[in-house]
Amino acid sequence: MRQLSRVLAAVVLLFFILAAIAPNLLAPFDPLAIDPAAAFSSPGAGHVLGTDESGRDIYSRIIHGARPSLLIGATATAIGLGIALVLGTIAGFGGKWLDFGIGRILEVLFALPGLLLALVFIALAGPGVTTTVVAVGITAAPGYARMIRGQILTLRSSPMVEAATVLGRSRFHVLRIHILPNALAPIAVLATLGLGQAILWAASLSFLGLGSPPPTPEWGAMLSAGRAYLSLAWWMTFFPGMAIVLVAAAATVLGRSAKFGGVR
């Protein structure tokens, strides 16, 4: 059963990655083409997932929406890891006072719910796709930073680091060769899990009108546009929502089944 779930998750991710790379191979219609005569068409032979209020094909918009949605999630995760790497490394390897100061900063960030922290940043920097990506990255950073700090503190007292120190290796050499590669191995796996969460947060912000502007075919923006027509055209929100759920679930399944190397 677990093997089957991994295979299905891999197929789902590969499908949406292909959609992000070459959407025209999978989408039969232009995602921005308006056809008023076909507005609110229910799922059927002509439009497999139906159409929206302007007659645009929902399936084609979901396929073309894979690129911005996945790109936002992946970029936000990378930004979060980059910030966390700096903070976690300084806290874990920089000494007691730096550890204390960064620890207090992380505690303040942890005190705010993730989505609220992203909204605060967007309120200060202004709405937009770039701001959304950075906001989601900042939101994810504290968790990664705390884990990197914990890994580095554990590795600092390991026999391999003690042996390298006795042999006269510099602190930078020990950090670069022995500590960071082993500290980041499990974090890379956790980042796979975080990708699904980043996509959910980005879609939530787009749903609130703080991400991609209409008529961009982005999943969160499609959800936001369809909520006004829930009683008339349920498919406008159901299928973009399913795309978000499938990608997030697939990333989580693969992340939980991933393995990483041990200490070197």
mmCIF file of C-alpha atoms in Angstrom:
data_model
loop_
_atom_site.group_PDB
_atom_site.id
_atom_site.type_symbol
_atom_site.label_atom_id
_atom_site.label_comp_id
_atom_site.label_asym_id
_atom_site.label_seq_id
_atom_site.Cartn_x
_atom_site.Cartn_y
_atom_site.Cartn_z
ATOM 1 C CA MET A 1 0.000 0.000 0.000
ATOM 2 C CA ARG A 2 2.810 2.397 0.879
ATOM 3 C CA GLN A 3 4.610 1.575 -2.346
ATOM 4 C CA LEU A 4 1.428 2.233 -4.318
ATOM 5 C CA SER A 5 0.935 5.588 -2.606
ATOM 6 C CA ARG A 6 4.500 6.588 -3.466
ATOM 7 C CA VAL A 7 4.030 5.615 -7.096
ATOM 8 C CA LEU A 8 0.764 7.553 -7.319
ATOM 9 C CA ALA A 9 2.364 10.575 -5.642
ATOM 10 C CA ALA A 10 5.290 10.453 -8.077
ATOM 11 C CA VAL A 11 2.898 10.223 -11.040
ATOM 12 C CA VAL A 12 0.907 13.225 -9.791
ATOM 13 C CA LEU A 13 4.025 15.346 -9.292
ATOM 14 C CA LEU A 14 5.502 14.326 -12.634
ATOM 15 C CA PHE A 15 2.233 15.218 -14.365
ATOM 16 C CA PHE A 16 2.127 18.699 -12.865
ATOM 17 C CA ILE A 17 5.859 19.222 -13.428
ATOM 18 C CA LEU A 18 5.294 18.369 -17.104
ATOM 19 C CA ALA A 19 2.352 20.779 -17.100
ATOM 20 C CA ALA A 20 4.610 23.488 -15.684
ATOM 21 C CA ILE A 21 7.378 22.822 -18.231
ATOM 22 C CA ALA A 22 5.262 22.297 -21.355
ATOM 23 C CA PRO A 23 1.628 23.263 -20.697
ATOM 24 C CA ASN A 24 0.755 23.421 -24.390
ATOM 25 C CA LEU A 25 1.340 19.664 -24.670
ATOM 26 C CA LEU A 26 -1.481 18.966 -22.208
ATOM 27 C CA ALA A 27 -3.851 21.929 -22.510
ATOM 28 C CA PRO A 28 -6.295 21.910 -25.456
ATOM 29 C CA PHE A 29 -7.280 25.596 -25.145
ATOM 30 C CA ASP A 30 -5.721 28.983 -24.584
ATOM 31 C CA PRO A 31 -6.126 29.660 -20.828
ATOM 32 C CA LEU A 32 -6.931 33.323 -21.487
ATOM 33 C CA ALA A 33 -9.256 32.848 -24.495
ATOM 34 C CA ILE A 34 -12.735 34.199 -23.758
ATOM 35 C CA ASP A 35 -15.855 32.525 -25.168
ATOM 36 C CA PRO A 36 -19.001 34.159 -23.691
ATOM 37 C CA ALA A 37 -21.258 31.656 -25.442
ATOM 38 C CA ALA A 38 -19.638 28.822 -23.464
ATOM 39 C CA ALA A 39 -19.711 30.557 -20.086
ATOM 40 C CA PHE A 40 -20.513 28.307 -17.099
ATOM 41 C CA SER A 41 -20.467 25.151 -19.209
ATOM 42 C CA SER A 42 -20.549 22.130 -16.909
ATOM 43 C CA PRO A 43 -17.862 19.420 -17.162
ATOM 44 C CA GLY A 44 -18.426 17.379 -20.291
ATOM 45 C CA ALA A 45 -17.085 16.327 -23.646
ATOM 46 C CA GLY A 46 -16.309 19.819 -24.951
ATOM 47 C CA HIS A 47 -14.719 21.062 -21.744
ATOM 48 C CA VAL A 48 -13.696 18.163 -19.540
ATOM 49 C CA LEU A 49 -13.635 20.274 -16.352
ATOM 50 C CA GLY A 50 -16.124 22.915 -17.458
ATOM 51 C CA THR A 51 -15.651 26.641 -18.088
ATOM 52 C CA ASP A 52 -15.662 29.796 -15.955
ATOM 53 C CA GLU A 53 -17.763 32.959 -16.135
ATOM 54 C CA SER A 54 -15.920 34.108 -19.267
ATOM 55 C CA GLY A 55 -16.048 30.779 -21.050
ATOM 56 C CA ARG A 56 -12.396 29.932 -20.381
ATOM 57 C CA ASP A 57 -11.559 26.242 -20.155
ATOM 58 C CA ILE A 58 -10.932 25.248 -16.531
ATOM 59 C CA TYR A 59 -8.710 22.285 -17.391
ATOM 60 C CA SER A 60 -6.450 24.410 -19.583
ATOM 61 C CA ARG A 61 -6.227 27.076 -16.899
ATOM 62 C CA ILE A 62 -5.273 24.461 -14.279
ATOM 63 C CA ILE A 63 -2.569 23.080 -16.568
ATOM 64 C CA HIS A 64 -1.158 26.545 -17.289
ATOM 65 C CA GLY A 65 -1.535 27.423 -13.610
ATOM 66 C CA ALA A 66 0.872 24.652 -12.617
ATOM 67 C CA ARG A 67 3.906 26.757 -13.575
ATOM 68 C CA PRO A 68 3.215 29.824 -11.390
ATOM 69 C CA SER A 69 1.857 27.714 -8.524
ATOM 70 C CA LEU A 70 4.801 25.293 -8.416
ATOM 71 C CA LEU A 71 7.319 28.054 -9.080
ATOM 72 C CA ILE A 72 5.957 30.139 -6.209
ATOM 73 C CA GLY A 73 6.050 27.143 -3.859
ATOM 74 C CA ALA A 74 9.563 26.036 -4.883
ATOM 75 C CA THR A 75 11.019 29.558 -4.818
ATOM 76 C CA ALA A 76 9.452 30.329 -1.452
ATOM 77 C CA THR A 77 10.864 27.086 -0.043
ATOM 78 C CA ALA A 78 14.320 27.954 -1.407
ATOM 79 C CA ILE A 79 14.137 31.434 0.139
ATOM 80 C CA GLY A 80 13.076 29.955 3.467
ATOM 81 C CA LEU A 81 15.954 27.484 3.393
ATOM 82 C CA GLY A 82 18.435 30.228 2.475
ATOM 83 C CA ILE A 83 17.369 32.442 5.363
ATOM 84 C CA ALA A 84 17.291 29.455 7.707
ATOM 85 C CA LEU A 85 20.751 28.329 6.647
ATOM 86 C CA VAL A 86 22.250 31.696 7.590
ATOM 87 C CA LEU A 87 20.381 32.050 10.883
ATOM 88 C CA GLY A 88 20.723 28.404 11.903
ATOM 89 C CA THR A 89 24.434 28.267 11.097
ATOM 90 C CA ILE A 90 25.209 31.469 12.994
ATOM 91 C CA ALA A 91 23.137 30.323 15.977
ATOM 92 C CA GLY A 92 24.628 26.841 16.073
ATOM 93 C CA PHE A 93 28.232 27.707 15.295
ATOM 94 C CA GLY A 94 28.646 31.344 16.274
ATOM 95 C CA GLY A 95 28.814 31.173 20.018
ATOM 96 C CA LYS A 96 26.572 31.567 23.043
ATOM 97 C CA TRP A 97 25.525 35.192 22.582
ATOM 98 C CA LEU A 98 24.697 34.865 18.904
ATOM 99 C CA ASP A 99 22.743 31.714 19.671
ATOM 100 C CA PHE A 100 20.826 33.554 22.384
ATOM 101 C CA GLY A 101 20.001 36.550 20.165
ATOM 102 C CA ILE A 102 18.906 34.549 17.141
ATOM 103 C CA GLY A 103 16.956 32.202 19.394
ATOM 104 C CA ARG A 104 14.903 35.128 20.689
ATOM 105 C CA ILE A 105 14.220 36.326 17.126
ATOM 106 C CA LEU A 106 13.015 32.871 16.134
ATOM 107 C CA GLU A 107 10.778 32.700 19.188
ATOM 108 C CA VAL A 108 9.128 35.990 18.191
ATOM 109 C CA LEU A 109 8.548 34.677 14.657
ATOM 110 C CA PHE A 110 7.166 31.408 16.031
ATOM 111 C CA ALA A 111 4.736 33.368 18.204
ATOM 112 C CA LEU A 112 2.915 34.554 15.070
ATOM 113 C CA PRO A 113 0.840 32.108 12.996
ATOM 114 C CA GLY A 114 2.479 31.486 9.632
ATOM 115 C CA LEU A 115 -0.229 33.040 7.475
ATOM 116 C CA LEU A 116 -0.493 36.047 9.780
ATOM 117 C CA LEU A 117 3.267 36.603 9.549
ATOM 118 C CA ALA A 118 3.004 36.506 5.746
ATOM 119 C CA LEU A 119 0.123 39.001 5.826
ATOM 120 C CA VAL A 120 2.132 41.358 8.052
ATOM 121 C CA PHE A 121 5.042 41.274 5.604
ATOM 122 C CA ILE A 122 2.738 41.881 2.615
ATOM 123 C CA ALA A 123 1.069 44.770 4.467
ATOM 124 C CA LEU A 124 4.510 46.374 4.881
ATOM 125 C CA ALA A 125 5.930 45.563 1.427
ATOM 126 C CA GLY A 126 2.763 45.707 -0.681
ATOM 127 C CA PRO A 127 0.903 42.959 -2.578
ATOM 128 C CA GLY A 128 2.293 41.160 -5.606
ATOM 129 C CA VAL A 129 3.714 37.856 -6.754
ATOM 130 C CA THR A 130 7.277 38.662 -5.663
ATOM 131 C CA THR A 131 6.106 39.846 -2.263
ATOM 132 C CA THR A 132 4.009 36.710 -1.845
ATOM 133 C CA VAL A 133 6.982 34.469 -2.622
ATOM 134 C CA VAL A 134 9.229 36.293 -0.141
ATOM 135 C CA ALA A 135 6.473 36.345 2.496
ATOM 136 C CA VAL A 136 5.931 32.588 2.283
ATOM 137 C CA GLY A 137 9.696 32.040 2.393
ATOM 138 C CA ILE A 138 10.059 34.160 5.524
ATOM 139 C CA THR A 139 7.159 32.296 7.097
ATOM 140 C CA ALA A 140 8.856 28.930 6.522
ATOM 141 C CA ALA A 141 12.330 30.074 7.603
ATOM 142 C CA PRO A 142 11.998 29.888 11.437
ATOM 143 C CA GLY A 143 11.158 26.182 11.433
ATOM 144 C CA TYR A 144 14.048 25.320 9.134
ATOM 145 C CA ALA A 145 16.428 27.564 11.096
ATOM 146 C CA ARG A 146 15.622 25.871 14.392
ATOM 147 C CA MET A 147 16.185 22.443 12.858
ATOM 148 C CA ILE A 148 19.493 23.475 11.274
ATOM 149 C CA ARG A 149 20.644 24.939 14.589
ATOM 150 C CA GLY A 150 19.770 21.708 16.392
ATOM 151 C CA GLN A 151 21.588 19.594 13.815
ATOM 152 C CA ILE A 152 24.710 21.767 14.011
ATOM 153 C CA LEU A 153 24.777 21.685 17.810
ATOM 154 C CA THR A 154 24.529 17.895 17.719
ATOM 155 C CA LEU A 155 27.259 17.549 15.112
ATOM 156 C CA ARG A 156 29.627 19.917 16.946
ATOM 157 C CA SER A 157 30.018 17.336 19.705
ATOM 158 C CA SER A 158 30.299 14.355 17.363
ATOM 159 C CA PRO A 159 33.517 12.272 17.208
ATOM 160 C CA MET A 160 34.246 13.255 13.597
ATOM 161 C CA VAL A 161 34.244 16.983 14.439
ATOM 162 C CA GLU A 162 36.371 16.401 17.522
ATOM 163 C CA ALA A 163 38.826 14.386 15.415
ATOM 164 C CA ALA A 164 38.994 17.115 12.762
ATOM 165 C CA THR A 165 39.639 19.718 15.450
ATOM 166 C CA VAL A 166 42.423 17.633 16.995
ATOM 167 C CA LEU A 167 44.011 17.326 13.543
ATOM 168 C CA GLY A 168 44.169 21.123 13.349
ATOM 169 C CA ARG A 169 41.412 21.722 10.815
ATOM 170 C CA SER A 170 40.114 25.290 10.745
ATOM 171 C CA ARG A 171 36.611 26.152 11.957
ATOM 172 C CA PHE A 172 35.583 27.017 8.417
ATOM 173 C CA HIS A 173 36.887 23.678 7.141
ATOM 174 C CA VAL A 174 35.032 21.773 9.840
ATOM 175 C CA LEU A 175 31.850 23.715 9.129
ATOM 176 C CA ARG A 176 32.072 23.297 5.348
ATOM 177 C CA ILE A 177 33.207 19.685 5.140
ATOM 178 C CA HIS A 178 31.809 17.937 8.197
ATOM 179 C CA ILE A 179 28.914 19.918 9.636
ATOM 180 C CA LEU A 180 26.865 21.610 6.915
ATOM 181 C CA PRO A 181 26.557 18.626 4.534
ATOM 182 C CA ASN A 182 25.320 16.398 7.343
ATOM 183 C CA ALA A 183 23.122 19.076 8.900
ATOM 184 C CA LEU A 184 21.404 19.845 5.594
ATOM 185 C CA ALA A 185 20.716 16.242 4.549
ATOM 186 C CA PRO A 186 17.596 15.820 6.732
ATOM 187 C CA ILE A 187 16.564 19.431 6.087
ATOM 188 C CA ALA A 188 16.445 18.724 2.356
ATOM 189 C CA VAL A 189 13.940 15.962 3.034
ATOM 190 C CA LEU A 190 11.865 18.235 5.267
ATOM 191 C CA ALA A 191 11.928 20.885 2.513
ATOM 192 C CA THR A 192 10.073 18.409 0.297
ATOM 193 C CA LEU A 193 7.369 18.319 2.933
ATOM 194 C CA GLY A 194 7.521 22.111 3.169
ATOM 195 C CA LEU A 195 6.947 22.469 -0.578
ATOM 196 C CA GLY A 196 3.353 21.338 -0.198
ATOM 197 C CA GLN A 197 2.809 23.741 2.683
ATOM 198 C CA ALA A 198 4.376 26.606 0.714
ATOM 199 C CA ILE A 199 2.024 25.950 -2.203
ATOM 200 C CA LEU A 200 -0.946 25.981 0.184
ATOM 201 C CA TRP A 201 0.148 29.255 1.784
ATOM 202 C CA ALA A 202 0.800 30.883 -1.590
ATOM 203 C CA ALA A 203 -2.608 29.758 -2.829
ATOM 204 C CA SER A 204 -4.195 31.145 0.353
ATOM 205 C CA LEU A 205 -2.600 34.538 -0.233
ATOM 206 C CA SER A 206 -3.667 34.524 -3.883
ATOM 207 C CA PHE A 207 -7.174 33.584 -2.738
ATOM 208 C CA LEU A 208 -7.159 36.745 -0.622
ATOM 209 C CA GLY A 209 -6.166 38.797 -3.671
ATOM 210 C CA LEU A 210 -2.553 39.315 -2.584
ATOM 211 C CA GLY A 211 -0.837 37.170 -5.208
ATOM 212 C CA SER A 212 -1.180 36.801 -8.950
ATOM 213 C CA PRO A 213 -3.641 39.320 -10.424
ATOM 214 C CA PRO A 214 -6.540 38.120 -12.610
ATOM 215 C CA PRO A 215 -6.871 36.741 -15.216
ATOM 216 C CA THR A 216 -3.576 34.929 -14.517
ATOM 217 C CA PRO A 217 -4.246 31.155 -14.430
ATOM 218 C CA GLU A 218 -2.935 30.585 -10.892
ATOM 219 C CA TRP A 219 -4.728 28.078 -8.668
ATOM 220 C CA GLY A 220 -5.293 30.340 -5.677
ATOM 221 C CA ALA A 221 -6.525 33.165 -7.908
ATOM 222 C CA MET A 222 -8.883 30.714 -9.647
ATOM 223 C CA LEU A 223 -10.314 29.705 -6.280
ATOM 224 C CA SER A 224 -10.864 33.352 -5.419
ATOM 225 C CA ALA A 225 -12.604 34.039 -8.736
ATOM 226 C CA GLY A 226 -14.860 31.012 -8.424
ATOM 227 C CA ARG A 227 -16.140 31.621 -4.893
ATOM 228 C CA ALA A 228 -18.738 34.109 -6.205
ATOM 229 C CA TYR A 229 -20.265 31.378 -8.372
ATOM 230 C CA LEU A 230 -20.275 28.411 -5.986
ATOM 231 C CA SER A 231 -24.025 27.818 -6.297
ATOM 232 C CA LEU A 232 -23.954 28.204 -10.074
ATOM 233 C CA ALA A 233 -20.664 26.619 -11.145
ATOM 234 C CA TRP A 234 -19.114 24.478 -8.393
ATOM 235 C CA TRP A 235 -16.413 23.210 -10.759
ATOM 236 C CA MET A 236 -14.747 26.642 -10.864
ATOM 237 C CA THR A 237 -13.486 26.151 -7.309
ATOM 238 C CA PHE A 238 -13.555 22.369 -6.936
ATOM 239 C CA PHE A 239 -11.010 21.473 -9.595
ATOM 240 C CA PRO A 240 -8.389 24.166 -8.806
ATOM 241 C CA GLY A 241 -8.761 23.191 -5.165
ATOM 242 C CA MET A 242 -8.215 19.543 -6.056
ATOM 243 C CA ALA A 243 -5.044 20.478 -7.956
ATOM 244 C CA ILE A 244 -3.670 22.201 -4.844
ATOM 245 C CA VAL A 245 -4.599 19.272 -2.616
ATOM 246 C CA LEU A 246 -3.113 16.683 -4.998
ATOM 247 C CA VAL A 247 0.231 18.477 -5.343
ATOM 248 C CA ALA A 248 0.511 19.184 -1.617
ATOM 249 C CA ALA A 249 -0.416 15.598 -0.730
ATOM 250 C CA ALA A 250 1.962 14.131 -3.325
ATOM 251 C CA ALA A 251 4.865 16.260 -2.049
ATOM 252 C CA THR A 252 4.071 15.193 1.518
ATOM 253 C CA VAL A 253 3.940 11.492 0.654
ATOM 254 C CA LEU A 254 7.240 11.616 -1.224
ATOM 255 C CA GLY A 255 8.839 13.726 1.495
ATOM 256 C CA ARG A 256 7.853 11.263 4.210
ATOM 257 C CA SER A 257 9.222 8.350 2.220
ATOM 258 C CA ALA A 258 12.489 10.065 1.279
ATOM 259 C CA LYS A 259 15.750 8.917 2.826
ATOM 260 C CA PHE A 260 18.912 10.824 3.487
ATOM 261 C CA GLY A 261 22.488 9.956 4.110
ATOM 262 C CA GLY A 262 24.056 9.587 7.511
ATOM 263 C CA VAL A 263 26.973 11.360 9.122
ATOM 264 C CA ARG A 264 30.214 11.409 7.183
#
